[in-house]
PDB file of C-alpha atoms in Angstrom:
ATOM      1  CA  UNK A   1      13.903   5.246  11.941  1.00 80.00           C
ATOM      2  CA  UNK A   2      12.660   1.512  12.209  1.00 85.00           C
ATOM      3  CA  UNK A   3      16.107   0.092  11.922  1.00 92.00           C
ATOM      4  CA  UNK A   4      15.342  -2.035   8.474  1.00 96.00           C
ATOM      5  CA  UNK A   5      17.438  -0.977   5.871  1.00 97.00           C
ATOM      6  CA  UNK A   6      16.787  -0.368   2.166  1.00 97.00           C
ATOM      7  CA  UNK A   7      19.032   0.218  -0.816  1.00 97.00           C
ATOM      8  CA  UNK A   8      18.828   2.050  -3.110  1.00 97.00           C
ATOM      9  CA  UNK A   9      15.632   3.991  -2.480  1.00 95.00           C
ATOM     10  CA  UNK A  10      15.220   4.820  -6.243  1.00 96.00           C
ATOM     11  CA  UNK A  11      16.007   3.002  -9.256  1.00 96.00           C
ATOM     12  CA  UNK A  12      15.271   3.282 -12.674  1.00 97.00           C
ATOM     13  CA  UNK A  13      15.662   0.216 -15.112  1.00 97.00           C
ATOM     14  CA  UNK A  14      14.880  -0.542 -18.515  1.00 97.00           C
ATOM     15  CA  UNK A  15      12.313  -3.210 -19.924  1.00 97.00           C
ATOM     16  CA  UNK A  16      14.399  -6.786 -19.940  1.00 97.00           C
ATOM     17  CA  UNK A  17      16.328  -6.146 -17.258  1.00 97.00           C
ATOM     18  CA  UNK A  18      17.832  -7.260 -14.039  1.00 98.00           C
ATOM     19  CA  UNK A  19      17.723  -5.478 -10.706  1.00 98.00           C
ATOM     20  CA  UNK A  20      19.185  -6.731  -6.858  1.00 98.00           C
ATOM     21  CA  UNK A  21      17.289  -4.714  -4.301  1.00 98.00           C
ATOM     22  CA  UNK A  22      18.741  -5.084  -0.762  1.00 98.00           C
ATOM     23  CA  UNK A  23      17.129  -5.370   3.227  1.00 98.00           C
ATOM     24  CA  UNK A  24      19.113  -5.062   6.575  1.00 98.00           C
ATOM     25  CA  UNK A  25      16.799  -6.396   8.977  1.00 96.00           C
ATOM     26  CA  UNK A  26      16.742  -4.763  12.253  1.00 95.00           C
ATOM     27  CA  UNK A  27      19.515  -5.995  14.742  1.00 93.00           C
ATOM     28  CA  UNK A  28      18.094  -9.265  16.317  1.00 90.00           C
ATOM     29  CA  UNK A  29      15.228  -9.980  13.946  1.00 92.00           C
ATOM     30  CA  UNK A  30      15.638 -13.125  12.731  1.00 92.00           C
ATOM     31  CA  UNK A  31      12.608 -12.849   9.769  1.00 91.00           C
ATOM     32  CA  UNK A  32      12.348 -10.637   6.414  1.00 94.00           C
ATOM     33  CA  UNK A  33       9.626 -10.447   4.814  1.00 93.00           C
ATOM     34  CA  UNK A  34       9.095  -8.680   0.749  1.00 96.00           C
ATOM     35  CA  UNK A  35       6.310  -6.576  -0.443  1.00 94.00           C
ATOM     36  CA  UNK A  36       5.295  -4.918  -3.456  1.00 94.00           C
ATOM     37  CA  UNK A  37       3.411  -1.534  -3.079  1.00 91.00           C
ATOM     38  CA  UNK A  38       1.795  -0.346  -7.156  1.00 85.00           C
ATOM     39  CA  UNK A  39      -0.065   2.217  -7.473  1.00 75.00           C
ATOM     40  CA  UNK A  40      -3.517   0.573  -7.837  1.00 68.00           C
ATOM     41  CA  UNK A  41      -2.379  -2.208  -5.314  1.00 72.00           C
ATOM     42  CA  UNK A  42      -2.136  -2.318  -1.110  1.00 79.00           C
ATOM     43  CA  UNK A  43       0.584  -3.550   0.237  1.00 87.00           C
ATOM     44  CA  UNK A  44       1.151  -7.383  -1.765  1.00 89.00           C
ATOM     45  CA  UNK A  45       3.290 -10.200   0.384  1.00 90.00           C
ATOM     46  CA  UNK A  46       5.952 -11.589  -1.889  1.00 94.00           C
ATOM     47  CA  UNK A  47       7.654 -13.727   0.270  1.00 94.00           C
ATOM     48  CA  UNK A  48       8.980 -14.338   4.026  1.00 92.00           C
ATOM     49  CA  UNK A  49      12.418 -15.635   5.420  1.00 93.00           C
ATOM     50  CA  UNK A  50      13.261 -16.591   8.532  1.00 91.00           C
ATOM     51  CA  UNK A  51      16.734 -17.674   9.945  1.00 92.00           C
ATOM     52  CA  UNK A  52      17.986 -18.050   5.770  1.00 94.00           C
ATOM     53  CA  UNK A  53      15.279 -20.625   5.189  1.00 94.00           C
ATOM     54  CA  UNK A  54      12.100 -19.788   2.667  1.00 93.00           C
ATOM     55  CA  UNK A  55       9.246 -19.497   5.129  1.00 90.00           C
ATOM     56  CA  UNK A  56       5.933 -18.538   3.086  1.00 89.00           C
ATOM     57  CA  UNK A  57       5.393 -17.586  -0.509  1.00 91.00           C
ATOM     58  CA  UNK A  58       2.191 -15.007  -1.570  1.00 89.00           C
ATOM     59  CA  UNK A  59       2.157 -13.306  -4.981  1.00 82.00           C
ATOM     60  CA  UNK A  60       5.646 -13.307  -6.402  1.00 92.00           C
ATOM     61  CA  UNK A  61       6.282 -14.068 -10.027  1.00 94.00           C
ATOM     62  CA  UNK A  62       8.403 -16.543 -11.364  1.00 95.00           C
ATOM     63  CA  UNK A  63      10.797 -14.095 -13.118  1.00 97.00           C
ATOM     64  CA  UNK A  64      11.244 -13.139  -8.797  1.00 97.00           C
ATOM     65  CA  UNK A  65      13.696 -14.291  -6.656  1.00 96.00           C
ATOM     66  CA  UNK A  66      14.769 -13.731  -3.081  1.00 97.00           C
ATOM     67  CA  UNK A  67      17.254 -15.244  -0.429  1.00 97.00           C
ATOM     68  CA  UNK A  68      18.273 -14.633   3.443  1.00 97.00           C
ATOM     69  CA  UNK A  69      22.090 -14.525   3.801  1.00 97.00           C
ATOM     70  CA  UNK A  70      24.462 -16.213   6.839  1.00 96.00           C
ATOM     71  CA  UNK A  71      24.372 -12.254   8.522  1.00 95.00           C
ATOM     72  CA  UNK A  72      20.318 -12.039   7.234  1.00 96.00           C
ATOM     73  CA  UNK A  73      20.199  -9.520   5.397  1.00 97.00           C
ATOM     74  CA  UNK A  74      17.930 -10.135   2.431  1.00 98.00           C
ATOM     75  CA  UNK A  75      18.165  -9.411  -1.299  1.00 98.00           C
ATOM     76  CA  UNK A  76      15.504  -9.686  -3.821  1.00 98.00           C
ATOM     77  CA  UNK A  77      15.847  -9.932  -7.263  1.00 98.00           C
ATOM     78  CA  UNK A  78      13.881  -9.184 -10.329  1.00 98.00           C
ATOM     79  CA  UNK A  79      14.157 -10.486 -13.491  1.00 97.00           C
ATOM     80  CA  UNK A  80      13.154  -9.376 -16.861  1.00 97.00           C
ATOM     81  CA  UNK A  81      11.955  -6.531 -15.778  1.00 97.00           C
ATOM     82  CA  UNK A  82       8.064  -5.366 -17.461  1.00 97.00           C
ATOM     83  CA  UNK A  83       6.660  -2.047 -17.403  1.00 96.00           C
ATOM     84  CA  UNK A  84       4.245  -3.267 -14.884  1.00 94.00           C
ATOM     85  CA  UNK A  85       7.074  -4.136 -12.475  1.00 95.00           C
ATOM     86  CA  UNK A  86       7.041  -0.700 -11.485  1.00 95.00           C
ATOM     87  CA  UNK A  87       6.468  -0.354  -7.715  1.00 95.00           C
ATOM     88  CA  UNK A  88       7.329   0.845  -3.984  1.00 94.00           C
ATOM     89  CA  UNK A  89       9.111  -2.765  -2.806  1.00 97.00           C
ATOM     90  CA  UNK A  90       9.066  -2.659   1.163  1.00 96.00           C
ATOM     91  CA  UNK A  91      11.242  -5.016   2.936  1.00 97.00           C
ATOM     92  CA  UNK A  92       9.869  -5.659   6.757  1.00 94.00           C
ATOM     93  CA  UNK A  93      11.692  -7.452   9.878  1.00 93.00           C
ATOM     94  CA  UNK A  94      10.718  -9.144  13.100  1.00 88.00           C
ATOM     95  CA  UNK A  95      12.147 -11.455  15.462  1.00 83.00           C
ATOM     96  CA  UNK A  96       9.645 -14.455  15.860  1.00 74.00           C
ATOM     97  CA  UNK A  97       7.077 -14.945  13.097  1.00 65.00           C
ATOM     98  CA  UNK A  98       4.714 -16.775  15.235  1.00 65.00           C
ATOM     99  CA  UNK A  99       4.647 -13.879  17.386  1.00 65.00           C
ATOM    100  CA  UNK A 100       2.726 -11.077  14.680  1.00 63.00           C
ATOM    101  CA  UNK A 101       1.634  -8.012  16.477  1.00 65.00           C
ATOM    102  CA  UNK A 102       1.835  -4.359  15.390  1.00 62.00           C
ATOM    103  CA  UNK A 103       4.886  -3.425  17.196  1.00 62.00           C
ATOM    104  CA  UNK A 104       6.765  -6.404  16.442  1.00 75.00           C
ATOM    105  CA  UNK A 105       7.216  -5.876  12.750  1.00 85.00           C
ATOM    106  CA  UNK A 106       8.894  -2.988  11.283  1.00 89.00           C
ATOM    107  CA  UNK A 107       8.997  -1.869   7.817  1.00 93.00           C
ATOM    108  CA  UNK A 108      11.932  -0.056   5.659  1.00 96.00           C
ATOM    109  CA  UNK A 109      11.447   2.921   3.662  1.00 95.00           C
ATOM    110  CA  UNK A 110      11.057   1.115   0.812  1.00 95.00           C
ATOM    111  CA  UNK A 111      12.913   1.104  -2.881  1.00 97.00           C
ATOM    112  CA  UNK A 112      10.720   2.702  -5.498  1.00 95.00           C
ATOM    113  CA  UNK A 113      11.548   0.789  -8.990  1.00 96.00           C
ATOM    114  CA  UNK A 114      11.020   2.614 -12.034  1.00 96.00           C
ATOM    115  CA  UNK A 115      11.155   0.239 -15.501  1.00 97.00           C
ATOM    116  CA  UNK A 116      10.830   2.592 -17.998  1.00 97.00           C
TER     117      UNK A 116
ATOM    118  CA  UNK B   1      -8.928 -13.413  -3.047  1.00 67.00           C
ATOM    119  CA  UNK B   2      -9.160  -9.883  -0.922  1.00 79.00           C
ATOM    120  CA  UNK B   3      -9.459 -10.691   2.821  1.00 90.00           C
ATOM    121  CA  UNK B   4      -9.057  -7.319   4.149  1.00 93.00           C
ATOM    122  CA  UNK B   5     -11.021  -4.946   2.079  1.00 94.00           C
ATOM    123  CA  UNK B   6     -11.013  -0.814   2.576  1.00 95.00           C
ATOM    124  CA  UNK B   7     -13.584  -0.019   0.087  1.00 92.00           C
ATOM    125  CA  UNK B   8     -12.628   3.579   0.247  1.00 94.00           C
ATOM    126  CA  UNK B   9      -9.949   4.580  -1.376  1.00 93.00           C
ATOM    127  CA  UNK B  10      -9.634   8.102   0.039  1.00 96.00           C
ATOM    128  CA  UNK B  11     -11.343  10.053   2.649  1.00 97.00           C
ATOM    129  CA  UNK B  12     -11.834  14.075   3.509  1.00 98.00           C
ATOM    130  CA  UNK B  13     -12.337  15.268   6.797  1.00 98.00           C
ATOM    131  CA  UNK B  14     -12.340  19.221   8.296  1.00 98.00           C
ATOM    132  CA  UNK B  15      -9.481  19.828  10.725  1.00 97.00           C
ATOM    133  CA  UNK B  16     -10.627  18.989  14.241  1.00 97.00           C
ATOM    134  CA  UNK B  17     -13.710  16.907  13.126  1.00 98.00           C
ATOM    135  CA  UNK B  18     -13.606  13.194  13.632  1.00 98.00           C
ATOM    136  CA  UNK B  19     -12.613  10.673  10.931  1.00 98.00           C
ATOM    137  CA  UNK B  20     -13.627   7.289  10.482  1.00 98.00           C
ATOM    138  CA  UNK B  21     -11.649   4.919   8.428  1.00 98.00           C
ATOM    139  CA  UNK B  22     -13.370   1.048   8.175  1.00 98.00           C
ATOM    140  CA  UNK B  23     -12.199  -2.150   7.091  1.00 97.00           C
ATOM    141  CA  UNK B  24     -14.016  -5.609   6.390  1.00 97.00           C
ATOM    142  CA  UNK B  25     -12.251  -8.820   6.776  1.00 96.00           C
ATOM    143  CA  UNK B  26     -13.497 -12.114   5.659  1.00 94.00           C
ATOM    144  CA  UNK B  27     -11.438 -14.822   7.042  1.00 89.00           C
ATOM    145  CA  UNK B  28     -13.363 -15.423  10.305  1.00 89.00           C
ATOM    146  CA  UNK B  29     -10.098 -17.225  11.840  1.00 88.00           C
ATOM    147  CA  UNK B  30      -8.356 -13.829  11.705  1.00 89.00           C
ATOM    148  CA  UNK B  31      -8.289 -12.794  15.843  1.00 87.00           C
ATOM    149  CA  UNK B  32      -5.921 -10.242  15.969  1.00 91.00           C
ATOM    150  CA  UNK B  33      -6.171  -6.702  13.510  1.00 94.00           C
ATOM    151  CA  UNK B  34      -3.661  -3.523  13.072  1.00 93.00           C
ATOM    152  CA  UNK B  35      -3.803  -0.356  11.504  1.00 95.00           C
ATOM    153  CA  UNK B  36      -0.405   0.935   9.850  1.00 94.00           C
ATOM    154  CA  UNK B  37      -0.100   4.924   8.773  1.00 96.00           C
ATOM    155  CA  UNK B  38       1.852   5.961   5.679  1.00 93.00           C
ATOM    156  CA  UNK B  39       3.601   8.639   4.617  1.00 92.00           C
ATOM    157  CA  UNK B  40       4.578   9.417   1.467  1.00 86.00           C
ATOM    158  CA  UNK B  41       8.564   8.293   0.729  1.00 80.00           C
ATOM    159  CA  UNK B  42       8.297   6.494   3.721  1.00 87.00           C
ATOM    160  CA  UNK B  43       7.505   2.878   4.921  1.00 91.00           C
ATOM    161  CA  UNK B  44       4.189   2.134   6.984  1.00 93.00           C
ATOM    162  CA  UNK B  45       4.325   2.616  11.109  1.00 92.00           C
ATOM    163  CA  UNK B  46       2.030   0.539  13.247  1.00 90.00           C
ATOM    164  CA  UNK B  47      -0.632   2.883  14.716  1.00 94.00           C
ATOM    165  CA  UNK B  48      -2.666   0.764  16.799  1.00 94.00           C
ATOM    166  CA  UNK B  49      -4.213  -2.796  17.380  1.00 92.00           C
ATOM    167  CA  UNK B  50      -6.725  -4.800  18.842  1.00 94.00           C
ATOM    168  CA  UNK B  51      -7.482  -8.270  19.293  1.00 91.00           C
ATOM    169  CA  UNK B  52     -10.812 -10.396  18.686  1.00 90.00           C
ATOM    170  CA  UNK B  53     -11.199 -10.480  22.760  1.00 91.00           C
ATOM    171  CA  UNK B  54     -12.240  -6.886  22.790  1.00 92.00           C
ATOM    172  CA  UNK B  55     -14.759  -4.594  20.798  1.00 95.00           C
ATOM    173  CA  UNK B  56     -12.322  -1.467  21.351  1.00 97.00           C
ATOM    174  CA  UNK B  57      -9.040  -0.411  22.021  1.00 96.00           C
ATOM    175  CA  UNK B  58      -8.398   3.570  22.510  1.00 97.00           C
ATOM    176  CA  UNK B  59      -4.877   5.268  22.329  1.00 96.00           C
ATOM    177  CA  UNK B  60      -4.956   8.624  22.528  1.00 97.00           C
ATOM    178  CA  UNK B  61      -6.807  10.456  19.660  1.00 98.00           C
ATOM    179  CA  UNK B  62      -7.063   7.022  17.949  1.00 98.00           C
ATOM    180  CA  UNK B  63      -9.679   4.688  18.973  1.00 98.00           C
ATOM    181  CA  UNK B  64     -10.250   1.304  16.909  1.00 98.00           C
ATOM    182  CA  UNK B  65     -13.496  -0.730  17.042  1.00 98.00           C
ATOM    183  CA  UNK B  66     -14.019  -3.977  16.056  1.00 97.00           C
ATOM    184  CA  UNK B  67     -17.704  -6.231  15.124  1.00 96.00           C
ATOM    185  CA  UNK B  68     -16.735  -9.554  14.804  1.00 95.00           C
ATOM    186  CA  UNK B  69     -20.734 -10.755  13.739  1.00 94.00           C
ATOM    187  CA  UNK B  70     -19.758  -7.998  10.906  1.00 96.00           C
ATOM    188  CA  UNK B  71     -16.310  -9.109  10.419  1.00 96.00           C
ATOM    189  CA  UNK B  72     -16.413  -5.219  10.468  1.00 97.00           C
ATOM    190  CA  UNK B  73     -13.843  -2.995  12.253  1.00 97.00           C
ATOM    191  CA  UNK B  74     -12.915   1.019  12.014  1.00 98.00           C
ATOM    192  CA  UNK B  75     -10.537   3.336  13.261  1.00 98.00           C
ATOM    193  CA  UNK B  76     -11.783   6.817  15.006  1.00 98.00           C
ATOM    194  CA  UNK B  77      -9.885  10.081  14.686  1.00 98.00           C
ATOM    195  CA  UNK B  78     -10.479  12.618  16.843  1.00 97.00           C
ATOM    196  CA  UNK B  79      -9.796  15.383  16.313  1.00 98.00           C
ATOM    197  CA  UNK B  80      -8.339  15.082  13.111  1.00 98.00           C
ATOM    198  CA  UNK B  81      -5.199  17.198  13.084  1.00 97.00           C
ATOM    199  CA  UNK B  82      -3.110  18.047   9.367  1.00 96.00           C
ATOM    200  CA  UNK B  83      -0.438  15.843  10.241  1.00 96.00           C
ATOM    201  CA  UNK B  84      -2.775  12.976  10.341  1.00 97.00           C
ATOM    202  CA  UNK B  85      -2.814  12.869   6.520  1.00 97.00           C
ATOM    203  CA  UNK B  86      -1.793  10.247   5.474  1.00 97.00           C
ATOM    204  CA  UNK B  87      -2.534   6.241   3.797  1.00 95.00           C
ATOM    205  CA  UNK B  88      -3.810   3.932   6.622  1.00 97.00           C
ATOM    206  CA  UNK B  89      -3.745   0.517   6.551  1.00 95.00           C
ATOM    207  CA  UNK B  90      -6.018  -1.805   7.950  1.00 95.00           C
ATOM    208  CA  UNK B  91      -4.217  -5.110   8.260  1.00 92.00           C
ATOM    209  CA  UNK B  92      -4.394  -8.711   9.658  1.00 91.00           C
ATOM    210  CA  UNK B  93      -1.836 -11.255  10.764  1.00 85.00           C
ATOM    211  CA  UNK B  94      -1.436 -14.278   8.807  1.00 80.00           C
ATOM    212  CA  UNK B  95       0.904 -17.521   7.562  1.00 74.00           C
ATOM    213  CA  UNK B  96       2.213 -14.537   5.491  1.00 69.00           C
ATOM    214  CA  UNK B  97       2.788 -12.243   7.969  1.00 73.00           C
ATOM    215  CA  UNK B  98       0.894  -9.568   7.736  1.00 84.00           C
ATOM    216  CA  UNK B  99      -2.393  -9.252   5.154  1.00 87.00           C
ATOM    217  CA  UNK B 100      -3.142  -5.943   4.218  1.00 91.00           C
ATOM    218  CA  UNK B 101      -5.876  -3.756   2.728  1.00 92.00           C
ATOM    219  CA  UNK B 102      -5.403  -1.269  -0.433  1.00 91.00           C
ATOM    220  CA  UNK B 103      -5.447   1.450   2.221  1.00 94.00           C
ATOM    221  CA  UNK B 104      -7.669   4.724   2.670  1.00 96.00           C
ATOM    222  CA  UNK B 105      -5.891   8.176   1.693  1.00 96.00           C
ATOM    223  CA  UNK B 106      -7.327  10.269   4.442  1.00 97.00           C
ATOM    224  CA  UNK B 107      -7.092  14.103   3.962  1.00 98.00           C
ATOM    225  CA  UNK B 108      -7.465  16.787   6.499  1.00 97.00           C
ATOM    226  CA  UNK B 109      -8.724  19.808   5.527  1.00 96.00           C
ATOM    227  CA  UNK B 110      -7.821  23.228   6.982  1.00 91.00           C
TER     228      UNK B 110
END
């Protein structure tokens, strides 16, 4: 158990719509960072928070959206959903992004989105 | 723009043989590198690093190597046990984070 939480796990959408996927960090880590996981893809950065404030931006589409809260947990949220959409998203946590070393950054299970 | 590359996309080794998993990068300012290992359902756990200082770092049965006048560097299984199947990641710290590579299914065979 890496101590980053992920909800739900599985969700299946239709085409068009709108879907809130959820991150607890681990207690004390103060950044969250987004990926997207498809099935011809590694592991694609989305986006990184740290301390509520946007940090970095990578590959995220327009129709994406994320935000830290006051308590950090993170929510991202996807937007007219496409068929292409579908994917493992994997939320990760660490305390200092300026310190990025293996054991410092821990990654959730993941929620697998299914548009259909 | 791929800076980490794993050009294989899935590897079989024998039970108890070695494995060898590699990884290219081509941003030369990278100076730190990590290898993640996936399960399926799961998220990806760090496995081990190594940093641009050193040519090898050894944990256990897992031994990384790094050639920075290749910008080359490969993890060494040995031996490779079932429960080491599995995705691994090859990975590099960035402004992002963490930059990965598509990852290397690696199958043991019984």
């Amino acid at each position: 158990d890496s101590g980053v939480t992920q909800t739900p796990k599985h969700l299946i959408t239709a085409t068009g719509q709108r879907v809130t996927l959820r991150c607890s960090p681990r207690s004390g880590d103060l950044s969250v960072y987004w990926y997207q996981q498809s099935l011809d893809q590694g592991l694609q950065f989305l986006i990184q928070y740290y301390n509520g404030e946007e940090r970095a931006k990578g590959n995220i589409l327009e129709r994406f959206s994320a935000q830290q809260f006051p308590d950090l947990h993170s929510e991202l949220n996807l937007s007219s959903l496409e068929l292409g959409d579908s994917a493992l998203y994997f939320c990760a946590s660490s305390v200092d992004p300026h310190e990025v070393s293996g054991n410092t950054i821990y990654f959730g299970e993941g929620s697998w989105l299914t548009v259909v | 723009d791929q800076q980490v590359k794993q050009n294989s996309p899935s590897l079989s080794v024998q039970e108890g043989r070695i494995s060898i998993l590699n990884c290219d990068y081509t941003n030369s300012m990278f100076d730190y590198f990590l290898w993640y290992k996936k399960y399926p359902a799961e998220g990806p756990t760090f496995l081990i690093s190594i940093s641009s200082i050193k040519d090898k770092n050894e944990d256990g049965r897992f031994t990384v190597f790094l050639n920075k006048s290749a910008k080359h560097l490969s993890l060494h299984i040995v031996p490779s046990q079932p429960g080491d199947s599995a995705v691994y990641f090859c990975a590099a710290p960035s402004a992002d984070g963490l930059t990965f590579g598509k990852g290397t299914h690696l199958i043991i065979q019984p």
